Amino acid sequence: MKDDIFSLHLTFNFPRMLNGYESLLVDRFFRYVQIDTQSNPDSDTQPSSSKQLDLSRMLLDELNSLGLTETELDENGYVYASIPSNSEKAVPVICYCAHVDTSPDCKASEVKPLLHKNYNGEDIILPDDPEQVIKTGDHPYLLEKIGQDIITASGKTLLGADDKAGVAVIMELAAYLQRHPEIKHGKIRILFTPDEEIGRGVNKLDMKKLGADFGYTLDGPELGSFEEETFSADGMKFIFYGVSAHPGHAKDKLVNAVKIASAFIEELPSDEFSPETTDGRYGFVHPVRMDGNPERMMVEFIIRDFNTAKLNAYEEYLKDKANDALQYFPGGRFEYEIKEQYRNMKEVLSLNPQVSEYAREAIHRAGIEIKESAARGGTDGSRLSFMGLPCPNIFTGEMAFHGKHEYVCVQDMEKSLETIIHLSQIWEENA
Ligand SMILES: [Zn+2]
């Protein structure tokens, strides 16, 4: 098994183009993206696909050969490792976390990473499918990268920079700190999770074993981006009940739940509260599934806002709309249930302000302008924050993820590495 994995490394397309980099960051990244680690939402196993373990095993081997301690790949597919403290101070234990899986939304096997050195600012035609063109018009960020080095896939698959850029940056941090004992830091825990893309990234995580005080996910997009806020999220399910009758003899008897559910959806405004009409800090209610028959119809929503208290207002709003719809269907009724999904990690991070402050200082020391944004979604960090590990998200350079146009800028990855080197030092300095 192990031999197979390492032989993948030999199938580089352009190994000669990787010369000239002092760090092995690009080398690592190429090695990791060529391993198919797609997670599978339809699987009940843990991890959801055993191929994720191909990368996890490789990471474990590499962590061991780097001389890290407390290395483990556990039965749930989590990789843990420690970089021991080299400081006399009592420094809080910091964890750096990335996910090994890639999105189920796009082909992820036989990824062929391509390095575009000294990028010239033109649209990038992907050679294995010339229909696939990464256009600067759609991706203006590329124009900021002229003269730098871009990595793309070859046109048939995603790239997997989400989140193998994060994995490579953390691995290179471990290698760097081993080579530079003069850099003082506290104990650092490394964590690689499976199944983040299908929302199960931390389901089986052993927080006690992790034993960290504060954490950072390395899973953010452009240079300098920093997220300490995510949506707060609930799921809400309505069940509408009609009154069934044989349609041939249904006059004045039948109440059709399909029609109730449709009327309910019609009640929702088309110009607000919807993902297709909101951005920035605005939340939404979003119907994601309908299923049933004239007797019983289920309508499922996801509800999102940065302000947790507003979720409740949205839920009341939906109930009102359901009642409005029922007016036209005497004899019909509904039930609902609400499930908490995740919460805005800012609620935890504002109680531990140093976690974000130190990250901002680290980005600043790396000579980068900070771009703070609020993630219109959840991250492993939002779950981790509420599990006791306050955990904002730091950029890695991964862009246009979950599709064939995914790319990453090498220099962004290097700045990400530089940022977490500084960050490790800042925790030690402030202890
Ligand atoms: Zn990710």
CSV table of C-alpha atoms and ligand atoms in Angstrom, one decimal:
chain,number,residue,atom,x,y,z
A,1,MET,CA,0.0,0.0,0.0
A,2,LYS,CA,2.6,2.4,1.1
A,3,ASP,CA,4.8,1.7,-2.0
A,4,ASP,CA,1.8,2.4,-4.2
A,5,ILE,CA,1.3,5.8,-2.6
A,6,PHE,CA,4.9,6.8,-2.9
A,7,SER,CA,5.1,5.7,-6.5
A,8,LEU,CA,2.4,8.3,-7.3
A,9,HIS,CA,5.1,10.8,-6.5
A,10,LEU,CA,7.1,9.6,-9.5
A,11,THR,CA,4.3,10.5,-11.9
A,12,PHE,CA,5.0,14.2,-11.7
A,13,ASN,CA,4.2,15.9,-15.0
A,14,PHE,CA,6.8,18.6,-14.7
A,15,PRO,CA,9.2,17.7,-11.9
A,16,ARG,CA,11.9,19.9,-13.5
A,17,MET,CA,9.7,22.9,-13.1
A,18,LEU,CA,9.8,22.5,-9.3
A,19,ASN,CA,13.5,23.3,-9.1
A,20,GLY,CA,14.5,26.5,-7.6
A,21,TYR,CA,12.2,26.4,-4.6
A,22,GLU,CA,14.1,26.3,-1.3
A,23,SER,CA,11.2,24.9,0.6
A,24,LEU,CA,9.5,21.7,-0.3
A,25,LEU,CA,6.1,23.3,-0.1
A,26,VAL,CA,5.3,22.9,-3.8
A,27,ASP,CA,6.8,19.4,-3.9
A,28,ARG,CA,4.6,18.4,-1.0
A,29,PHE,CA,1.5,20.0,-2.5
A,30,PHE,CA,2.1,18.1,-5.8
A,31,ARG,CA,2.5,14.9,-3.9
A,32,TYR,CA,-0.7,15.4,-1.9
A,33,VAL,CA,-3.0,16.5,-4.6
A,34,GLN,CA,-2.3,13.5,-6.7
A,35,ILE,CA,-3.9,11.3,-4.1
A,36,ASP,CA,-7.6,11.0,-4.5
A,37,THR,CA,-9.2,11.8,-1.2
A,38,GLN,CA,-12.7,12.6,-2.2
A,39,SER,CA,-15.2,12.2,0.6
A,40,ASN,CA,-18.6,10.5,0.1
A,41,PRO,CA,-21.8,12.0,1.5
A,42,ASP,CA,-23.7,8.8,0.8
A,43,SER,CA,-21.4,6.6,2.9
A,44,ASP,CA,-22.0,5.9,6.6
A,45,THR,CA,-18.5,4.8,7.3
A,46,GLN,CA,-15.9,6.8,9.2
A,47,PRO,CA,-14.0,8.2,7.3
A,48,SER,CA,-16.6,8.3,4.6
A,49,SER,CA,-14.2,6.9,2.0
A,50,SER,CA,-11.2,4.8,2.8
A,51,LYS,CA,-9.1,6.4,0.1
A,52,GLN,CA,-8.7,9.4,2.4
A,53,LEU,CA,-6.5,7.2,4.5
A,54,ASP,CA,-4.0,6.9,1.6
A,55,LEU,CA,-3.1,10.5,2.2
A,56,SER,CA,-3.4,10.3,6.0
A,57,ARG,CA,-1.0,7.3,6.1
A,58,MET,CA,1.5,9.2,3.9
A,59,LEU,CA,1.2,12.2,6.2
A,60,LEU,CA,1.8,10.0,9.3
A,61,ASP,CA,4.9,8.6,7.7
A,62,GLU,CA,6.2,12.0,6.8
A,63,LEU,CA,5.5,13.4,10.2
A,64,ASN,CA,7.4,10.4,11.7
A,65,SER,CA,10.4,11.0,9.4
A,66,LEU,CA,10.4,14.6,10.4
A,67,GLY,CA,10.9,13.5,14.0
A,68,LEU,CA,7.6,14.8,15.4
A,69,THR,CA,6.3,13.2,18.6
A,70,GLU,CA,2.9,11.8,19.6
A,71,THR,CA,2.1,10.9,16.0
A,72,GLU,CA,-1.0,8.9,15.4
A,73,LEU,CA,-3.5,8.0,12.8
A,74,ASP,CA,-6.5,6.9,14.8
A,75,GLU,CA,-9.3,4.5,14.0
A,76,ASN,CA,-11.5,7.4,12.9
A,77,GLY,CA,-9.0,8.7,10.3
A,78,TYR,CA,-7.6,11.7,12.3
A,79,VAL,CA,-3.9,12.3,12.1
A,80,TYR,CA,-2.4,13.9,15.3
A,81,ALA,CA,1.2,14.9,15.8
A,82,SER,CA,3.1,17.2,18.1
A,83,ILE,CA,6.0,19.6,17.7
A,84,PRO,CA,7.4,19.8,21.3
A,85,SER,CA,7.9,23.1,22.9
A,86,ASN,CA,11.4,24.6,22.8
A,87,SER,CA,10.6,27.4,25.3
A,88,GLU,CA,11.0,27.5,29.0
A,89,LYS,CA,7.8,29.5,29.3
A,90,ALA,CA,4.4,27.9,29.8
A,91,VAL,CA,3.0,28.6,26.4
A,92,PRO,CA,-0.6,27.7,25.5
A,93,VAL,CA,-0.8,24.6,23.2
A,94,ILE,CA,-1.7,25.8,19.7
A,95,CYS,CA,-3.2,23.5,17.1
A,96,TYR,CA,-3.0,23.9,13.3
A,97,CYS,CA,-5.7,22.0,11.5
A,98,ALA,CA,-6.4,21.2,7.8
A,99,HIS,CA,-8.7,18.7,6.1
A,100,VAL,CA,-7.4,15.9,3.8
A,101,ASP,CA,-10.6,15.3,1.9
A,102,THR,CA,-11.7,17.0,-1.3
A,103,SER,CA,-15.2,18.0,-2.5
A,104,PRO,CA,-17.6,15.4,-3.9
A,105,ASP,CA,-18.8,18.1,-6.4
A,106,CYS,CA,-16.1,17.5,-9.0
A,107,LYS,CA,-14.0,14.6,-10.3
A,108,ALA,CA,-11.0,14.1,-8.0
A,109,SER,CA,-9.2,11.1,-9.3
A,110,GLU,CA,-6.1,11.3,-11.5
A,111,VAL,CA,-5.4,14.9,-10.6
A,112,LYS,CA,-2.6,16.3,-12.7
A,113,PRO,CA,-1.2,19.4,-11.1
A,114,LEU,CA,0.4,21.9,-13.4
A,115,LEU,CA,2.8,24.7,-12.4
A,116,HIS,CA,2.5,27.9,-14.4
A,117,LYS,CA,5.7,29.7,-13.6
A,118,ASN,CA,6.0,33.4,-13.9
A,119,TYR,CA,2.3,33.7,-14.8
A,120,ASN,CA,1.7,36.2,-17.6
A,121,GLY,CA,-1.8,37.5,-16.8
A,122,GLU,CA,-3.5,35.6,-19.7
A,123,ASP,CA,-6.5,33.3,-19.4
A,124,ILE,CA,-5.3,29.8,-18.5
A,125,ILE,CA,-6.4,27.1,-20.9
A,126,LEU,CA,-6.3,23.7,-19.2
A,127,PRO,CA,-4.6,21.3,-21.6
A,128,ASP,CA,-6.6,18.1,-21.0
A,129,ASP,CA,-9.8,19.8,-21.8
A,130,PRO,CA,-9.3,23.1,-23.8
A,131,GLU,CA,-12.9,24.0,-23.1
A,132,GLN,CA,-11.9,24.6,-19.6
A,133,VAL,CA,-10.4,28.1,-19.4
A,134,ILE,CA,-9.7,30.0,-16.2
A,135,LYS,CA,-10.6,33.5,-17.3
A,136,THR,CA,-9.2,36.5,-15.6
A,137,GLY,CA,-12.6,38.1,-16.2
A,138,ASP,CA,-14.1,35.6,-13.9
A,139,HIS,CA,-11.1,35.4,-11.6
A,140,PRO,CA,-9.7,39.0,-11.4
A,141,TYR,CA,-7.6,37.9,-8.4
A,142,LEU,CA,-5.3,36.2,-11.0
A,143,LEU,CA,-4.3,39.6,-12.3
A,144,GLU,CA,-2.8,40.4,-8.9
A,145,LYS,CA,-0.5,37.3,-9.4
A,146,ILE,CA,1.3,38.3,-12.6
A,147,GLY,CA,4.9,37.3,-12.4
A,148,GLN,CA,4.2,34.8,-9.7
A,149,ASP,CA,3.6,31.0,-10.0
A,150,ILE,CA,0.2,29.5,-10.3
A,151,ILE,CA,-0.8,25.8,-9.9
A,152,THR,CA,-3.9,24.5,-11.6
A,153,ALA,CA,-5.3,21.1,-12.4
A,154,SER,CA,-5.2,19.9,-16.1
A,155,GLY,CA,-8.9,20.4,-17.0
A,156,LYS,CA,-10.5,17.1,-16.1
A,157,THR,CA,-10.6,17.3,-12.3
A,158,LEU,CA,-10.5,19.7,-9.4
A,159,LEU,CA,-7.1,20.6,-8.0
A,160,GLY,CA,-7.6,19.9,-4.3
A,161,ALA,CA,-5.9,23.1,-3.1
A,162,ASP,CA,-8.9,23.0,-0.8
A,163,ASP,CA,-7.4,21.9,1.5
A,164,LYS,CA,-4.2,20.3,0.5
A,165,ALA,CA,-2.7,23.8,0.4
A,166,GLY,CA,-3.4,23.9,4.1
A,167,VAL,CA,-2.0,20.4,4.6
A,168,ALA,CA,1.2,21.3,2.7
A,169,VAL,CA,1.6,24.5,4.6
A,170,ILE,CA,1.3,22.8,8.0
A,171,MET,CA,3.6,20.0,7.0
A,172,GLU,CA,6.2,22.5,5.8
A,173,LEU,CA,5.8,24.4,9.1
A,174,ALA,CA,6.8,21.1,10.9
A,175,ALA,CA,9.8,20.7,8.6
A,176,TYR,CA,10.8,24.3,9.0
A,177,LEU,CA,10.6,24.4,12.8
A,178,GLN,CA,12.7,21.2,13.0
A,179,ARG,CA,15.4,22.8,10.9
A,180,HIS,CA,15.3,26.1,12.8
A,181,PRO,CA,15.5,25.4,16.5
A,182,GLU,CA,16.4,29.0,17.1
A,183,ILE,CA,12.7,29.9,16.5
A,184,LYS,CA,11.1,29.7,20.0
A,185,HIS,CA,7.6,28.3,20.2
A,186,GLY,CA,5.3,26.4,22.6
A,187,LYS,CA,4.0,22.9,22.0
A,188,ILE,CA,2.2,22.8,18.7
A,189,ARG,CA,-0.4,20.1,17.8
A,190,ILE,CA,-1.0,19.2,14.2
A,191,LEU,CA,-4.4,17.8,13.2
A,192,PHE,CA,-5.5,16.5,9.8
A,193,THR,CA,-9.2,15.7,9.6
A,194,PRO,CA,-11.3,13.7,7.1
A,195,ASP,CA,-14.7,14.5,5.7
A,196,GLU,CA,-14.8,18.3,6.2
A,197,GLU,CA,-16.4,18.7,2.8
A,198,ILE,CA,-19.4,16.7,3.8
A,199,GLY,CA,-19.8,18.4,7.2
A,200,ARG,CA,-18.5,15.6,9.4
A,201,GLY,CA,-14.9,16.9,9.8
A,202,VAL,CA,-14.9,16.9,13.6
A,203,ASN,CA,-17.7,14.4,14.4
A,204,LYS,CA,-15.4,11.8,15.9
A,205,LEU,CA,-12.6,14.1,17.0
A,206,ASP,CA,-11.1,13.3,20.4
A,207,MET,CA,-10.7,16.7,22.0
A,208,LYS,CA,-8.9,15.2,25.0
A,209,LYS,CA,-6.4,13.5,22.9
A,210,LEU,CA,-5.9,16.7,20.8
A,211,GLY,CA,-5.1,18.5,24.1
A,212,ALA,CA,-4.8,22.0,22.5
A,213,ASP,CA,-5.9,25.3,24.0
A,214,PHE,CA,-6.4,27.3,20.8
A,215,GLY,CA,-6.5,26.4,17.2
A,216,TYR,CA,-6.3,27.7,13.6
A,217,THR,CA,-7.7,26.1,10.5
A,218,LEU,CA,-5.6,26.7,7.4
A,219,ASP,CA,-8.4,26.6,4.8
A,220,GLY,CA,-8.9,30.2,3.7
A,221,PRO,CA,-8.7,31.8,0.2
A,222,GLU,CA,-6.7,34.8,-1.0
A,223,LEU,CA,-3.6,36.3,0.5
A,224,GLY,CA,-4.2,37.9,3.9
A,225,SER,CA,-7.7,36.6,4.3
A,226,PHE,CA,-8.7,35.9,7.8
A,227,GLU,CA,-12.1,34.7,9.1
A,228,GLU,CA,-13.2,34.7,12.7
A,229,GLU,CA,-16.9,34.7,11.8
A,230,THR,CA,-19.1,32.1,10.3
A,231,PHE,CA,-22.8,31.8,9.8
A,232,SER,CA,-25.0,30.5,12.6
A,233,ALA,CA,-27.0,27.7,11.1
A,234,ASP,CA,-30.2,25.8,11.8
A,235,GLY,CA,-32.2,23.3,9.8
A,236,MET,CA,-36.0,23.5,9.8
A,237,LYS,CA,-38.4,20.9,8.6
A,238,PHE,CA,-42.1,21.5,7.9
A,239,ILE,CA,-44.5,18.7,7.5
A,240,PHE,CA,-47.8,19.6,5.9
A,241,TYR,CA,-50.8,17.3,6.4
A,242,GLY,CA,-53.7,17.2,4.0
A,243,VAL,CA,-56.8,15.1,4.0
A,244,SER,CA,-56.7,12.2,1.6
A,245,ALA,CA,-59.6,11.0,-0.5
A,246,HIS,CA,-60.1,9.1,-3.7
A,247,PRO,CA,-59.7,11.7,-6.4
A,248,GLY,CA,-62.8,10.4,-8.1
A,249,HIS,CA,-64.9,11.1,-5.0
A,250,ALA,CA,-62.9,13.9,-3.5
A,251,LYS,CA,-65.2,16.9,-3.9
A,252,ASP,CA,-65.3,18.9,-0.6
A,253,LYS,CA,-63.2,16.2,1.1
A,254,LEU,CA,-59.7,16.2,-0.3
A,255,VAL,CA,-57.1,18.7,1.1
A,256,ASN,CA,-54.0,18.3,-1.0
A,257,ALA,CA,-50.7,18.7,1.0
A,258,VAL,CA,-48.8,19.1,-2.2
A,259,LYS,CA,-50.8,22.2,-2.9
A,260,ILE,CA,-50.4,23.5,0.7
A,261,ALA,CA,-46.7,23.1,0.4
A,262,SER,CA,-46.6,24.9,-2.9
A,263,ALA,CA,-48.7,27.8,-1.6
A,264,PHE,CA,-46.3,28.0,1.4
A,265,ILE,CA,-43.3,28.3,-0.9
A,266,GLU,CA,-45.2,30.9,-3.0
A,267,GLU,CA,-45.6,33.0,0.2
A,268,LEU,CA,-41.8,33.4,0.4
A,269,PRO,CA,-40.6,36.7,-1.0
A,270,SER,CA,-38.5,36.4,-4.1
A,271,ASP,CA,-36.4,39.5,-3.5
A,272,GLU,CA,-35.1,39.0,0.0
A,273,PHE,CA,-34.1,36.4,2.6
A,274,SER,CA,-32.8,34.2,-0.1
A,275,PRO,CA,-29.2,33.1,-0.9
A,276,GLU,CA,-29.7,34.1,-4.5
A,277,THR,CA,-30.6,37.7,-3.5
A,278,THR,CA,-28.2,38.3,-0.5
A,279,ASP,CA,-24.5,38.6,0.2
A,280,GLY,CA,-22.2,40.2,2.7
A,281,ARG,CA,-23.7,40.1,6.2
A,282,TYR,CA,-27.3,39.3,5.2
A,283,GLY,CA,-28.8,36.0,6.2
A,284,PHE,CA,-31.4,33.9,4.5
A,285,VAL,CA,-33.9,31.1,4.6
A,286,HIS,CA,-33.4,28.5,1.8
A,287,PRO,CA,-35.8,25.7,0.9
A,288,VAL,CA,-33.5,22.8,0.0
A,289,ARG,CA,-35.9,19.8,-0.4
A,290,MET,CA,-39.5,18.9,-0.8
A,291,ASP,CA,-40.9,15.4,-0.7
A,292,GLY,CA,-44.2,13.7,-0.2
A,293,ASN,CA,-47.7,13.1,-1.6
A,294,PRO,CA,-51.2,14.7,-1.2
A,295,GLU,CA,-51.5,13.4,2.3
A,296,ARG,CA,-48.1,14.5,3.7
A,297,MET,CA,-45.5,16.9,2.3
A,298,MET,CA,-42.1,17.6,3.8
A,299,VAL,CA,-40.4,20.9,3.1
A,300,GLU,CA,-36.9,21.3,4.4
A,301,PHE,CA,-35.0,24.6,4.9
A,302,ILE,CA,-31.6,25.7,5.9
A,303,ILE,CA,-31.5,29.0,7.9
A,304,ARG,CA,-28.4,31.1,8.1
A,305,ASP,CA,-27.4,34.4,9.7
A,306,PHE,CA,-24.3,35.8,11.4
A,307,ASN,CA,-26.5,36.9,14.3
A,308,THR,CA,-27.7,33.8,16.1
A,309,ALA,CA,-30.7,35.6,17.6
A,310,LYS,CA,-32.0,36.3,14.1
A,311,LEU,CA,-32.4,32.6,13.4
A,312,ASN,CA,-35.3,32.5,15.7
A,313,ALA,CA,-36.9,35.5,13.9
A,314,TYR,CA,-36.5,33.7,10.6
A,315,GLU,CA,-38.1,30.6,12.1
A,316,GLU,CA,-41.1,32.6,13.4
A,317,TYR,CA,-41.4,34.2,9.9
A,318,LEU,CA,-41.6,30.8,8.3
A,319,LYS,CA,-44.2,29.7,10.7
A,320,ASP,CA,-46.3,32.8,9.9
A,321,LYS,CA,-46.0,32.0,6.2
A,322,ALA,CA,-47.0,28.4,6.8
A,323,ASN,CA,-50.1,29.7,8.7
A,324,ASP,CA,-50.9,32.1,5.9
A,325,ALA,CA,-50.8,29.3,3.4
A,326,LEU,CA,-53.1,27.1,5.5
A,327,GLN,CA,-55.8,29.8,5.4
A,328,TYR,CA,-56.7,28.6,1.9
A,329,PHE,CA,-56.8,24.9,2.9
A,330,PRO,CA,-59.3,24.3,5.7
A,331,GLY,CA,-58.6,20.9,7.3
A,332,GLY,CA,-54.9,21.1,6.5
A,333,ARG,CA,-52.3,21.5,9.3
A,334,PHE,CA,-48.5,21.5,9.8
A,335,GLU,CA,-45.9,20.5,12.2
A,336,TYR,CA,-42.3,21.7,12.3
A,337,GLU,CA,-39.0,20.8,13.8
A,338,ILE,CA,-35.8,22.8,14.2
A,339,LYS,CA,-32.3,21.4,14.4
A,340,GLU,CA,-29.3,23.4,15.5
A,341,GLN,CA,-26.5,22.9,12.9
A,342,TYR,CA,-23.6,25.2,13.9
A,343,ARG,CA,-23.0,28.6,15.4
A,344,ASN,CA,-21.0,31.7,14.6
A,345,MET,CA,-17.5,31.1,16.1
A,346,LYS,CA,-17.2,34.8,16.8
A,347,GLU,CA,-19.3,34.1,19.9
A,348,VAL,CA,-16.4,32.0,21.3
A,349,LEU,CA,-13.6,34.0,19.8
A,350,SER,CA,-14.8,37.3,21.3
A,351,LEU,CA,-14.3,35.6,24.7
A,352,ASN,CA,-10.7,34.8,23.7
A,353,PRO,CA,-9.7,37.9,21.7
A,354,GLN,CA,-5.9,37.1,21.7
A,355,VAL,CA,-6.5,34.2,19.3
A,356,SER,CA,-7.5,36.5,16.5
A,357,GLU,CA,-5.2,39.4,17.7
A,358,TYR,CA,-2.2,37.2,17.4
A,359,ALA,CA,-3.2,36.0,14.0
A,360,ARG,CA,-3.7,39.6,12.8
A,361,GLU,CA,-0.2,40.4,14.2
A,362,ALA,CA,1.3,37.4,12.4
A,363,ILE,CA,-0.3,38.4,9.0
A,364,HIS,CA,1.0,41.9,9.6
A,365,ARG,CA,4.6,40.6,10.3
A,366,ALA,CA,4.5,38.6,7.1
A,367,GLY,CA,4.1,42.0,5.4
A,368,ILE,CA,0.5,41.4,4.2
A,369,GLU,CA,-2.6,43.4,4.3
A,370,ILE,CA,-5.4,41.7,6.3
A,371,LYS,CA,-8.6,41.0,4.5
A,372,GLU,CA,-11.2,40.2,7.2
A,373,SER,CA,-14.3,38.5,6.0
A,374,ALA,CA,-17.2,36.6,7.5
A,375,ALA,CA,-17.6,33.1,6.0
A,376,ARG,CA,-21.0,32.6,4.5
A,377,GLY,CA,-20.9,29.0,5.6
A,378,GLY,CA,-19.5,26.9,8.3
A,379,THR,CA,-16.0,25.7,8.8
A,380,ASP,CA,-14.4,22.9,10.9
A,381,GLY,CA,-13.4,25.9,13.0
A,382,SER,CA,-17.0,26.9,13.8
A,383,ARG,CA,-17.6,23.4,15.2
A,384,LEU,CA,-14.2,23.2,16.9
A,385,SER,CA,-14.8,26.6,18.6
A,386,PHE,CA,-17.9,25.3,20.3
A,387,MET,CA,-16.2,22.1,21.2
A,388,GLY,CA,-13.7,24.1,23.3
A,389,LEU,CA,-11.0,25.0,20.7
A,390,PRO,CA,-11.4,28.6,19.7
A,391,CYS,CA,-10.4,28.3,16.0
A,392,PRO,CA,-10.4,31.1,13.3
A,393,ASN,CA,-9.4,30.4,9.7
A,394,ILE,CA,-6.2,31.6,8.0
A,395,PHE,CA,-5.6,31.9,4.3
A,396,THR,CA,-3.7,29.4,2.2
A,397,GLY,CA,-4.2,30.8,-1.3
A,398,GLU,CA,-6.8,28.2,-2.4
A,399,MET,CA,-9.1,29.8,-5.0
A,400,ALA,CA,-12.2,28.8,-7.1
A,401,PHE,CA,-12.4,25.5,-5.1
A,402,HIS,CA,-14.7,22.6,-5.8
A,403,GLY,CA,-14.3,22.9,-9.5
A,404,LYS,CA,-12.0,22.4,-12.5
A,405,HIS,CA,-10.9,26.0,-12.4
A,406,GLU,CA,-9.5,25.7,-9.0
A,407,TYR,CA,-6.0,27.3,-8.6
A,408,VAL,CA,-3.5,28.3,-6.0
A,409,CYS,CA,-0.6,30.8,-6.1
A,410,VAL,CA,2.6,29.4,-4.8
A,411,GLN,CA,3.7,32.7,-3.3
A,412,ASP,CA,0.4,32.8,-1.4
A,413,MET,CA,1.1,29.4,0.1
A,414,GLU,CA,4.5,30.6,1.1
A,415,LYS,CA,3.1,33.6,2.8
A,416,SER,CA,0.6,31.4,4.6
A,417,LEU,CA,3.6,29.4,5.9
A,418,GLU,CA,5.4,32.5,6.9
A,419,THR,CA,2.3,33.7,8.8
A,420,ILE,CA,2.0,30.6,10.9
A,421,ILE,CA,5.8,30.6,11.7
A,422,HIS,CA,5.3,34.2,13.0
A,423,LEU,CA,2.1,33.1,14.8
A,424,SER,CA,3.9,30.3,16.6
A,425,GLN,CA,6.5,32.8,17.8
A,426,ILE,CA,3.9,35.4,18.9
A,427,TRP,CA,2.2,32.9,21.2
A,428,GLU,CA,5.6,32.2,22.8
A,429,GLU,CA,6.5,35.9,23.1
A,430,ASN,CA,3.3,36.7,24.8
A,431,ALA,CA,3.3,33.7,27.3
B,1,ZN,ZN,-11.8,23.4,2.8
